[in-house]
Amino acid sequence: MTKACFITLEGGEGVGKTTNVNFITTQLDAANIPWIKTREPGGTPLAEAIRNLLLASEAETPCHLTELLLMFAGRAQHLDQVIRPALAQGIWVVCDRFTDASYAYQGGGRGQSEVTLALLENLVHQDLQPDLTLLLDMPVEAASKRVDSRGQQRDRFEQEQLAFFQRVREGYLNRAHQHPLRFRVVDASLSLAEVKAQVLGYLQPLLNDALTASSAP
Ligand code: Z5A
């Protein structure tokens, strides 16, 4: 069995993560690679229930520490029930947001310390990191316009001010700088065709490795 890859997509609101998760799974299909797509917060019934609590605007507002702990509680469940079992069976996992989002939003956005985040990261998935993290990066004002153009009601995070999303963006770029081997930064402000071309360029080495491994005697 060839090694399955764990790919995560990250970035602020409206940068095109979901769109490109779907593009990646199309590429995996074309390469005959088994995959699942999933998301955070969420990915299991319990973790989706936690997601609903986290995104609701009308419910009691969680304090910053509660928000952080709920993100990692859902993640522990998601890892145990979905991500680790899939990878163990040779199924690639394409995940819309993962722990880097906690560094960007709860760290950069809310001001939780890196020490606290690293403690939870180590507790919840010390030995497992994504093989590839695509950070879709673009100015927050333009991304916010994309969210507005969808015409849906904004959730609790999406109601934050531009300054919050600017700190989130800086948190993500800082994370990419700290982990240059794992991260690839995509210019998400370009046309969708150009973004997909960049995504494919970063995905191709993993596809080539999988092809080589599967054709080895
Ligand atoms: N959160 C957190 O705080 N801590 C954590 O640890 C985790 C998450 C894991 C929910 O996430 C919230 O959880 C999130 C952070 C927090 N809040 N925020 N903000 P989510 O992933 O569900 O929410 P989201 O980022 O708001 O997702 P989104 O709005 O669905 O955005 P997206 O997936 O990046 O974009 P999209 O749906 O693919 O595209 C948006 C629109 O732009 C759509 O109409 C596309 O057709 C269009 N699009 C996409 N690409 C292009 C290009 N290149 N050009 C033009 N138009 C484009």
PDB file of C-alpha atoms and ligand atoms in Angstrom:
ATOM      1  CA  MET A   1       0.000   0.000   0.000  1.00  0.00           C
ATOM      2  CA  THR A   2       1.427   3.423  -0.948  1.00  0.00           C
ATOM      3  CA  LYS A   3       1.539   6.203   1.630  1.00  0.00           C
ATOM      4  CA  ALA A   4      -1.590   8.327   1.687  1.00  0.00           C
ATOM      5  CA  CYS A   5      -1.105  12.097   1.857  1.00  0.00           C
ATOM      6  CA  PHE A   6      -2.786  14.544   4.169  1.00  0.00           C
ATOM      7  CA  ILE A   7      -3.445  17.852   2.377  1.00  0.00           C
ATOM      8  CA  THR A   8      -4.875  20.913   4.085  1.00  0.00           C
ATOM      9  CA  LEU A   9      -6.213  24.148   2.616  1.00  0.00           C
ATOM     10  CA  GLU A  10      -5.977  27.306   4.651  1.00  0.00           C
ATOM     11  CA  GLY A  11      -6.684  31.006   4.373  1.00  0.00           C
ATOM     12  CA  GLY A  12      -9.125  33.669   5.483  1.00  0.00           C
ATOM     13  CA  GLU A  13     -12.809  33.801   4.646  1.00  0.00           C
ATOM     14  CA  GLY A  14     -13.817  33.653   0.990  1.00  0.00           C
ATOM     15  CA  VAL A  15     -10.338  33.006  -0.457  1.00  0.00           C
ATOM     16  CA  GLY A  16     -11.482  29.885  -2.347  1.00  0.00           C
ATOM     17  CA  LYS A  17     -10.617  26.976  -0.039  1.00  0.00           C
ATOM     18  CA  THR A  18     -13.773  24.970  -0.717  1.00  0.00           C
ATOM     19  CA  THR A  19     -13.524  25.620  -4.461  1.00  0.00           C
ATOM     20  CA  ASN A  20      -9.960  24.310  -4.520  1.00  0.00           C
ATOM     21  CA  VAL A  21     -10.659  21.318  -2.261  1.00  0.00           C
ATOM     22  CA  ASN A  22     -13.054  20.229  -5.009  1.00  0.00           C
ATOM     23  CA  PHE A  23     -10.460  20.951  -7.706  1.00  0.00           C
ATOM     24  CA  ILE A  24      -7.886  18.802  -5.865  1.00  0.00           C
ATOM     25  CA  THR A  25     -10.244  15.842  -5.490  1.00  0.00           C
ATOM     26  CA  THR A  26     -10.888  16.011  -9.260  1.00  0.00           C
ATOM     27  CA  GLN A  27      -7.136  15.727  -9.803  1.00  0.00           C
ATOM     28  CA  LEU A  28      -6.945  12.773  -7.395  1.00  0.00           C
ATOM     29  CA  ASP A  29      -9.739  11.038  -9.293  1.00  0.00           C
ATOM     30  CA  ALA A  30      -7.845  11.572 -12.545  1.00  0.00           C
ATOM     31  CA  ALA A  31      -4.773   9.967 -10.939  1.00  0.00           C
ATOM     32  CA  ASN A  32      -6.830   7.048  -9.580  1.00  0.00           C
ATOM     33  CA  ILE A  33      -6.000   7.945  -5.989  1.00  0.00           C
ATOM     34  CA  PRO A  34      -8.601   7.166  -3.287  1.00  0.00           C
ATOM     35  CA  TRP A  35      -9.554  10.217  -1.216  1.00  0.00           C
ATOM     36  CA  ILE A  36     -11.950  11.725   1.268  1.00  0.00           C
ATOM     37  CA  LYS A  37     -12.651  15.404   1.710  1.00  0.00           C
ATOM     38  CA  THR A  38     -13.488  16.813   5.076  1.00  0.00           C
ATOM     39  CA  ARG A  39     -13.421  20.099   6.974  1.00  0.00           C
ATOM     40  CA  GLU A  40     -12.771  21.819  10.280  1.00  0.00           C
ATOM     41  CA  PRO A  41     -14.337  22.711  12.512  1.00  0.00           C
ATOM     42  CA  GLY A  42     -16.393  19.593  11.856  1.00  0.00           C
ATOM     43  CA  GLY A  43     -15.895  16.353   9.969  1.00  0.00           C
ATOM     44  CA  THR A  44     -17.796  13.979  12.315  1.00  0.00           C
ATOM     45  CA  PRO A  45     -21.326  14.277  13.757  1.00  0.00           C
ATOM     46  CA  LEU A  46     -19.954  15.322  17.155  1.00  0.00           C
ATOM     47  CA  ALA A  47     -17.412  17.732  15.653  1.00  0.00           C
ATOM     48  CA  GLU A  48     -20.134  19.209  13.388  1.00  0.00           C
ATOM     49  CA  ALA A  49     -22.256  19.809  16.512  1.00  0.00           C
ATOM     50  CA  ILE A  50     -19.276  21.638  18.031  1.00  0.00           C
ATOM     51  CA  ARG A  51     -18.960  23.614  14.757  1.00  0.00           C
ATOM     52  CA  ASN A  52     -22.580  24.727  15.051  1.00  0.00           C
ATOM     53  CA  LEU A  53     -21.944  25.934  18.598  1.00  0.00           C
ATOM     54  CA  LEU A  54     -18.837  27.810  17.476  1.00  0.00           C
ATOM     55  CA  LEU A  55     -20.373  29.556  14.455  1.00  0.00           C
ATOM     56  CA  ALA A  56     -23.754  30.489  15.941  1.00  0.00           C
ATOM     57  CA  SER A  57     -24.131  34.249  16.416  1.00  0.00           C
ATOM     58  CA  GLU A  58     -27.230  34.186  18.579  1.00  0.00           C
ATOM     59  CA  ALA A  59     -25.911  31.713  21.199  1.00  0.00           C
ATOM     60  CA  GLU A  60     -23.870  32.545  24.301  1.00  0.00           C
ATOM     61  CA  THR A  61     -20.538  33.907  23.043  1.00  0.00           C
ATOM     62  CA  PRO A  62     -17.693  31.573  24.032  1.00  0.00           C
ATOM     63  CA  CYS A  63     -14.747  33.225  25.767  1.00  0.00           C
ATOM     64  CA  HIS A  64     -11.502  33.008  23.794  1.00  0.00           C
ATOM     65  CA  LEU A  65     -10.177  30.017  25.743  1.00  0.00           C
ATOM     66  CA  THR A  66     -13.460  28.115  25.349  1.00  0.00           C
ATOM     67  CA  GLU A  67     -13.375  28.799  21.601  1.00  0.00           C
ATOM     68  CA  LEU A  68      -9.826  27.460  21.380  1.00  0.00           C
ATOM     69  CA  LEU A  69     -10.569  24.342  23.436  1.00  0.00           C
ATOM     70  CA  LEU A  70     -13.697  23.574  21.405  1.00  0.00           C
ATOM     71  CA  MET A  71     -11.667  23.823  18.168  1.00  0.00           C
ATOM     72  CA  PHE A  72      -9.207  21.267  19.500  1.00  0.00           C
ATOM     73  CA  ALA A  73     -11.922  19.058  21.039  1.00  0.00           C
ATOM     74  CA  GLY A  74     -13.570  18.741  17.616  1.00  0.00           C
ATOM     75  CA  ARG A  75     -10.152  18.154  16.057  1.00  0.00           C
ATOM     76  CA  ALA A  76      -9.349  15.282  18.453  1.00  0.00           C
ATOM     77  CA  GLN A  77     -12.606  13.581  17.464  1.00  0.00           C
ATOM     78  CA  HIS A  78     -12.047  14.278  13.761  1.00  0.00           C
ATOM     79  CA  LEU A  79      -8.524  12.831  13.901  1.00  0.00           C
ATOM     80  CA  ASP A  80      -9.656   9.747  15.799  1.00  0.00           C
ATOM     81  CA  GLN A  81     -12.768   8.975  13.745  1.00  0.00           C
ATOM     82  CA  VAL A  82     -11.892  10.187  10.252  1.00  0.00           C
ATOM     83  CA  ILE A  83      -8.385  11.423   9.462  1.00  0.00           C
ATOM     84  CA  ARG A  84      -6.171   8.760  11.074  1.00  0.00           C
ATOM     85  CA  PRO A  85      -8.360   5.798   9.951  1.00  0.00           C
ATOM     86  CA  ALA A  86      -8.427   7.055   6.357  1.00  0.00           C
ATOM     87  CA  LEU A  87      -4.667   7.574   6.174  1.00  0.00           C
ATOM     88  CA  ALA A  88      -4.104   4.134   7.749  1.00  0.00           C
ATOM     89  CA  GLN A  89      -6.150   2.598   4.913  1.00  0.00           C
ATOM     90  CA  GLY A  90      -4.148   4.411   2.220  1.00  0.00           C
ATOM     91  CA  ILE A  91      -6.889   6.970   1.559  1.00  0.00           C
ATOM     92  CA  TRP A  92      -5.752  10.532   0.947  1.00  0.00           C
ATOM     93  CA  VAL A  93      -7.347  13.201   3.125  1.00  0.00           C
ATOM     94  CA  VAL A  94      -8.115  16.670   1.754  1.00  0.00           C
ATOM     95  CA  CYS A  95      -9.153  18.904   4.619  1.00  0.00           C
ATOM     96  CA  ASP A  96     -10.680  22.402   4.451  1.00  0.00           C
ATOM     97  CA  ARG A  97      -8.789  24.031   7.387  1.00  0.00           C
ATOM     98  CA  PHE A  98      -6.850  22.332  10.209  1.00  0.00           C
ATOM     99  CA  THR A  99      -4.603  23.353  13.102  1.00  0.00           C
ATOM    100  CA  ASP A 100      -2.962  26.243  11.230  1.00  0.00           C
ATOM    101  CA  ALA A 101      -6.410  27.899  11.346  1.00  0.00           C
ATOM    102  CA  SER A 102      -6.245  27.802  15.147  1.00  0.00           C
ATOM    103  CA  TYR A 103      -2.845  29.526  15.056  1.00  0.00           C
ATOM    104  CA  ALA A 104      -4.237  32.165  12.667  1.00  0.00           C
ATOM    105  CA  TYR A 105      -7.686  32.782  14.218  1.00  0.00           C
ATOM    106  CA  GLN A 106      -7.320  31.957  17.909  1.00  0.00           C
ATOM    107  CA  GLY A 107      -3.639  32.998  17.925  1.00  0.00           C
ATOM    108  CA  GLY A 108      -3.379  35.909  15.476  1.00  0.00           C
ATOM    109  CA  GLY A 109      -7.031  36.954  15.645  1.00  0.00           C
ATOM    110  CA  ARG A 110      -7.868  36.438  19.330  1.00  0.00           C
ATOM    111  CA  GLY A 111      -4.399  36.764  20.861  1.00  0.00           C
ATOM    112  CA  GLN A 112      -3.983  33.287  22.373  1.00  0.00           C
ATOM    113  CA  SER A 113      -0.288  32.570  22.933  1.00  0.00           C
ATOM    114  CA  GLU A 114       1.782  30.322  20.683  1.00  0.00           C
ATOM    115  CA  VAL A 115       2.798  28.381  23.806  1.00  0.00           C
ATOM    116  CA  THR A 116      -0.839  27.503  24.530  1.00  0.00           C
ATOM    117  CA  LEU A 117      -1.476  26.592  20.889  1.00  0.00           C
ATOM    118  CA  ALA A 118       1.635  24.409  20.687  1.00  0.00           C
ATOM    119  CA  LEU A 119       0.604  22.653  23.909  1.00  0.00           C
ATOM    120  CA  LEU A 120      -2.765  21.718  22.418  1.00  0.00           C
ATOM    121  CA  GLU A 121      -1.257  20.819  19.050  1.00  0.00           C
ATOM    122  CA  ASN A 122       1.163  18.440  20.787  1.00  0.00           C
ATOM    123  CA  LEU A 123      -1.575  16.947  22.915  1.00  0.00           C
ATOM    124  CA  VAL A 124      -3.995  16.395  20.039  1.00  0.00           C
ATOM    125  CA  HIS A 125      -1.802  15.371  17.083  1.00  0.00           C
ATOM    126  CA  GLN A 126       1.871  15.557  17.950  1.00  0.00           C
ATOM    127  CA  ASP A 127       3.020  12.902  15.447  1.00  0.00           C
ATOM    128  CA  LEU A 128       0.690  13.805  12.587  1.00  0.00           C
ATOM    129  CA  GLN A 129       1.175  16.893  10.414  1.00  0.00           C
ATOM    130  CA  PRO A 130      -0.159  17.602   6.912  1.00  0.00           C
ATOM    131  CA  ASP A 131       2.123  16.574   4.033  1.00  0.00           C
ATOM    132  CA  LEU A 132       1.120  19.722   2.160  1.00  0.00           C
ATOM    133  CA  THR A 133      -0.630  22.882   3.314  1.00  0.00           C
ATOM    134  CA  LEU A 134      -1.857  25.275   0.639  1.00  0.00           C
ATOM    135  CA  LEU A 135      -2.317  28.757   2.019  1.00  0.00           C
ATOM    136  CA  LEU A 136      -4.665  30.749  -0.220  1.00  0.00           C
ATOM    137  CA  ASP A 137      -3.612  34.309   0.439  1.00  0.00           C
ATOM    138  CA  MET A 138      -5.186  37.573  -0.713  1.00  0.00           C
ATOM    139  CA  PRO A 139      -6.055  41.033   0.667  1.00  0.00           C
ATOM    140  CA  VAL A 140      -8.855  40.774   3.210  1.00  0.00           C
ATOM    141  CA  GLU A 141     -11.014  43.508   1.662  1.00  0.00           C
ATOM    142  CA  ALA A 142     -11.277  41.672  -1.669  1.00  0.00           C
ATOM    143  CA  ALA A 143     -11.970  38.335   0.049  1.00  0.00           C
ATOM    144  CA  SER A 144     -14.713  39.957   2.114  1.00  0.00           C
ATOM    145  CA  LYS A 145     -16.386  41.185  -1.104  1.00  0.00           C
ATOM    146  CA  ARG A 146     -16.420  37.576  -2.383  1.00  0.00           C
ATOM    147  CA  VAL A 147     -18.184  36.475   0.810  1.00  0.00           C
ATOM    148  CA  ASP A 148     -20.743  39.297   0.432  1.00  0.00           C
ATOM    149  CA  SER A 149     -21.364  38.358  -3.204  1.00  0.00           C
ATOM    150  CA  ARG A 150     -22.632  34.948  -2.064  1.00  0.00           C
ATOM    151  CA  GLY A 151     -25.492  36.761  -0.315  1.00  0.00           C
ATOM    152  CA  GLN A 152     -25.596  34.378   2.666  1.00  0.00           C
ATOM    153  CA  GLN A 153     -25.993  35.410   6.291  1.00  0.00           C
ATOM    154  CA  ARG A 154     -22.582  35.920   7.948  1.00  0.00           C
ATOM    155  CA  ASP A 155     -21.636  33.571  10.818  1.00  0.00           C
ATOM    156  CA  ARG A 156     -20.053  34.666  14.120  1.00  0.00           C
ATOM    157  CA  PHE A 157     -16.503  34.694  12.664  1.00  0.00           C
ATOM    158  CA  GLU A 158     -17.558  36.350   9.412  1.00  0.00           C
ATOM    159  CA  GLN A 159     -19.060  39.225  11.420  1.00  0.00           C
ATOM    160  CA  GLU A 160     -15.617  40.247  12.717  1.00  0.00           C
ATOM    161  CA  GLN A 161     -14.033  43.528  11.566  1.00  0.00           C
ATOM    162  CA  LEU A 162     -11.375  43.847   8.836  1.00  0.00           C
ATOM    163  CA  ALA A 163      -8.637  44.406  11.481  1.00  0.00           C
ATOM    164  CA  PHE A 164      -9.366  40.924  12.871  1.00  0.00           C
ATOM    165  CA  PHE A 165      -9.022  39.351   9.408  1.00  0.00           C
ATOM    166  CA  GLN A 166      -5.829  41.308   8.820  1.00  0.00           C
ATOM    167  CA  ARG A 167      -4.350  39.760  11.997  1.00  0.00           C
ATOM    168  CA  VAL A 168      -5.577  36.337  10.820  1.00  0.00           C
ATOM    169  CA  ARG A 169      -3.846  36.851   7.471  1.00  0.00           C
ATOM    170  CA  GLU A 170      -0.609  37.848   9.216  1.00  0.00           C
ATOM    171  CA  GLY A 171      -0.943  34.820  11.507  1.00  0.00           C
ATOM    172  CA  TYR A 172      -1.184  32.521   8.487  1.00  0.00           C
ATOM    173  CA  LEU A 173       1.770  34.144   6.688  1.00  0.00           C
ATOM    174  CA  ASN A 174       3.814  33.867   9.862  1.00  0.00           C
ATOM    175  CA  ARG A 175       2.957  30.174  10.090  1.00  0.00           C
ATOM    176  CA  ALA A 176       3.959  29.650   6.430  1.00  0.00           C
ATOM    177  CA  HIS A 177       7.264  31.370   7.166  1.00  0.00           C
ATOM    178  CA  GLN A 178       7.861  29.053  10.161  1.00  0.00           C
ATOM    179  CA  HIS A 179       7.074  25.875   8.172  1.00  0.00           C
ATOM    180  CA  PRO A 180       8.454  26.439   4.665  1.00  0.00           C
ATOM    181  CA  LEU A 181       8.713  22.732   3.785  1.00  0.00           C
ATOM    182  CA  ARG A 182       5.044  22.035   4.402  1.00  0.00           C
ATOM    183  CA  PHE A 183       3.422  25.320   3.280  1.00  0.00           C
ATOM    184  CA  ARG A 184       2.930  26.610  -0.241  1.00  0.00           C
ATOM    185  CA  VAL A 185       1.451  30.092  -0.563  1.00  0.00           C
ATOM    186  CA  VAL A 186      -1.005  30.564  -3.445  1.00  0.00           C
ATOM    187  CA  ASP A 187      -1.949  34.035  -4.734  1.00  0.00           C
ATOM    188  CA  ALA A 188      -5.717  33.683  -4.321  1.00  0.00           C
ATOM    189  CA  SER A 189      -6.458  37.134  -5.754  1.00  0.00           C
ATOM    190  CA  LEU A 190      -5.841  35.853  -9.299  1.00  0.00           C
ATOM    191  CA  SER A 191      -8.486  34.402 -11.614  1.00  0.00           C
ATOM    192  CA  LEU A 192      -9.776  30.955 -10.676  1.00  0.00           C
ATOM    193  CA  ALA A 193      -7.948  29.412 -13.661  1.00  0.00           C
ATOM    194  CA  GLU A 194      -4.650  30.924 -12.499  1.00  0.00           C
ATOM    195  CA  VAL A 195      -5.239  29.839  -8.894  1.00  0.00           C
ATOM    196  CA  LYS A 196      -5.971  26.285 -10.026  1.00  0.00           C
ATOM    197  CA  ALA A 197      -2.769  26.267 -12.094  1.00  0.00           C
ATOM    198  CA  GLN A 198      -0.766  27.225  -8.989  1.00  0.00           C
ATOM    199  CA  VAL A 199      -2.553  24.607  -6.875  1.00  0.00           C
ATOM    200  CA  LEU A 200      -1.868  21.926  -9.472  1.00  0.00           C
ATOM    201  CA  GLY A 201       1.794  22.928  -9.608  1.00  0.00           C
ATOM    202  CA  TYR A 202       2.133  22.375  -5.867  1.00  0.00           C
ATOM    203  CA  LEU A 203       0.112  19.151  -5.939  1.00  0.00           C
ATOM    204  CA  GLN A 204       2.031  17.621  -8.838  1.00  0.00           C
ATOM    205  CA  PRO A 205       5.072  16.394  -6.853  1.00  0.00           C
ATOM    206  CA  LEU A 206       2.774  14.384  -4.555  1.00  0.00           C
ATOM    207  CA  LEU A 207       0.920  12.950  -7.565  1.00  0.00           C
ATOM    208  CA  ASN A 208       4.226  12.029  -9.207  1.00  0.00           C
ATOM    209  CA  ASP A 209       5.438  10.283  -6.028  1.00  0.00           C
ATOM    210  CA  ALA A 210       2.181   8.323  -5.822  1.00  0.00           C
ATOM    211  CA  LEU A 211       2.469   7.309  -9.474  1.00  0.00           C
ATOM    212  CA  THR A 212       6.091   6.182  -9.021  1.00  0.00           C
ATOM    213  CA  ALA A 213       5.244   4.211  -5.865  1.00  0.00           C
ATOM    214  CA  SER A 214       2.265   2.481  -7.474  1.00  0.00           C
ATOM    215  CA  SER A 215       4.267   1.452 -10.565  1.00  0.00           C
ATOM    216  CA  ALA A 216       7.244   0.133  -8.542  1.00  0.00           C
ATOM    217  CA  PRO A 217       7.660  -3.683  -8.801  1.00  0.00           C
TER     218      PRO A 217
HETATM  219  N1  Z5A B   1     -11.901  28.519  12.522  1.00  0.00           N
HETATM  220  C1  Z5A B   1     -11.154  28.928  13.598  1.00  0.00           C
HETATM  221  O1  Z5A B   1     -11.352  30.023  14.113  1.00  0.00           O
HETATM  222  N2  Z5A B   1     -10.208  28.104  14.112  1.00  0.00           N
HETATM  223  C2  Z5A B   1      -9.954  26.872  13.605  1.00  0.00           C
HETATM  224  O2  Z5A B   1      -9.083  26.141  14.127  1.00  0.00           O
HETATM  225  C3  Z5A B   1     -10.745  26.449  12.473  1.00  0.00           C
HETATM  226  C4  Z5A B   1     -11.692  27.303  11.955  1.00  0.00           C
HETATM  227  C5  Z5A B   1     -10.492  25.098  11.886  1.00  0.00           C
HETATM  228  C6  Z5A B   1     -15.535  28.470   9.668  1.00  0.00           C
HETATM  229  O3  Z5A B   1     -14.668  28.072   8.640  1.00  0.00           O
HETATM  230  C7  Z5A B   1     -14.836  29.379  10.628  1.00  0.00           C
HETATM  231  O4  Z5A B   1     -14.074  28.623  11.586  1.00  0.00           O
HETATM  232  C8  Z5A B   1     -13.850  30.257   9.950  1.00  0.00           C
HETATM  233  C9  Z5A B   1     -12.608  30.226  10.816  1.00  0.00           C
HETATM  234  C10 Z5A B   1     -12.973  29.408  12.009  1.00  0.00           C
HETATM  235  N3  Z5A B   1     -14.403  31.542   9.889  1.00  0.00           N
HETATM  236  N4  Z5A B   1     -14.165  32.464   9.119  1.00  0.00           N
HETATM  237  N5  Z5A B   1     -14.099  33.401   8.530  1.00  0.00           N
HETATM  238  P1  Z5A B   1     -15.157  27.889   7.143  1.00  0.00           P
HETATM  239  O5  Z5A B   1     -13.990  27.297   6.437  1.00  0.00           O
HETATM  240  O6  Z5A B   1     -16.423  27.178   7.073  1.00  0.00           O
HETATM  241  O7  Z5A B   1     -15.494  29.401   6.687  1.00  0.00           O
HETATM  242  P2  Z5A B   1     -14.966  30.311   5.592  1.00  0.00           P
HETATM  243  O8  Z5A B   1     -13.515  30.541   5.522  1.00  0.00           O
HETATM  244  O9  Z5A B   1     -15.764  31.509   5.858  1.00  0.00           O
HETATM  245  O10 Z5A B   1     -15.278  29.505   4.275  1.00  0.00           O
HETATM  246  P3  Z5A B   1     -15.901  30.080   3.011  1.00  0.00           P
HETATM  247  O11 Z5A B   1     -16.587  31.372   3.258  1.00  0.00           O
HETATM  248  O12 Z5A B   1     -16.714  28.966   2.446  1.00  0.00           O
HETATM  249  O13 Z5A B   1     -14.673  30.441   2.073  1.00  0.00           O
HETATM  250  P4  Z5A B   1     -13.767  29.579   1.111  1.00  0.00           P
HETATM  251  O14 Z5A B   1     -14.091  28.131   1.225  1.00  0.00           O
HETATM  252  O15 Z5A B   1     -12.381  29.983   1.295  1.00  0.00           O
HETATM  253  O16 Z5A B   1     -14.227  30.119  -0.334  1.00  0.00           O
HETATM  254  P5  Z5A B   1     -15.115  29.468  -1.479  1.00  0.00           P
HETATM  255  O17 Z5A B   1     -16.497  29.142  -0.936  1.00  0.00           O
HETATM  256  O18 Z5A B   1     -14.385  28.418  -2.203  1.00  0.00           O
HETATM  257  O19 Z5A B   1     -15.196  30.739  -2.451  1.00  0.00           O
HETATM  258  C11 Z5A B   1     -15.864  31.935  -2.050  1.00  0.00           C
HETATM  259  C12 Z5A B   1     -16.511  32.593  -3.296  1.00  0.00           C
HETATM  260  O20 Z5A B   1     -15.481  33.087  -4.138  1.00  0.00           O
HETATM  261  C13 Z5A B   1     -17.316  31.601  -4.134  1.00  0.00           C
HETATM  262  O21 Z5A B   1     -18.418  32.270  -4.631  1.00  0.00           O
HETATM  263  C14 Z5A B   1     -16.354  31.187  -5.239  1.00  0.00           C
HETATM  264  O22 Z5A B   1     -16.998  30.809  -6.403  1.00  0.00           O
HETATM  265  C15 Z5A B   1     -15.559  32.476  -5.433  1.00  0.00           C
HETATM  266  N6  Z5A B   1     -14.163  32.264  -5.848  1.00  0.00           N
HETATM  267  C16 Z5A B   1     -13.298  31.306  -5.435  1.00  0.00           C
HETATM  268  N7  Z5A B   1     -12.088  31.467  -6.015  1.00  0.00           N
HETATM  269  C17 Z5A B   1     -12.190  32.556  -6.803  1.00  0.00           C
HETATM  270  C18 Z5A B   1     -11.274  33.254  -7.658  1.00  0.00           C
HETATM  271  N8  Z5A B   1      -9.989  32.867  -7.799  1.00  0.00           N
HETATM  272  N9  Z5A B   1     -11.711  34.356  -8.293  1.00  0.00           N
HETATM  273  C19 Z5A B   1     -12.970  34.780  -8.127  1.00  0.00           C
HETATM  274  N10 Z5A B   1     -13.904  34.175  -7.348  1.00  0.00           N
HETATM  275  C20 Z5A B   1     -13.505  33.089  -6.695  1.00  0.00           C
END
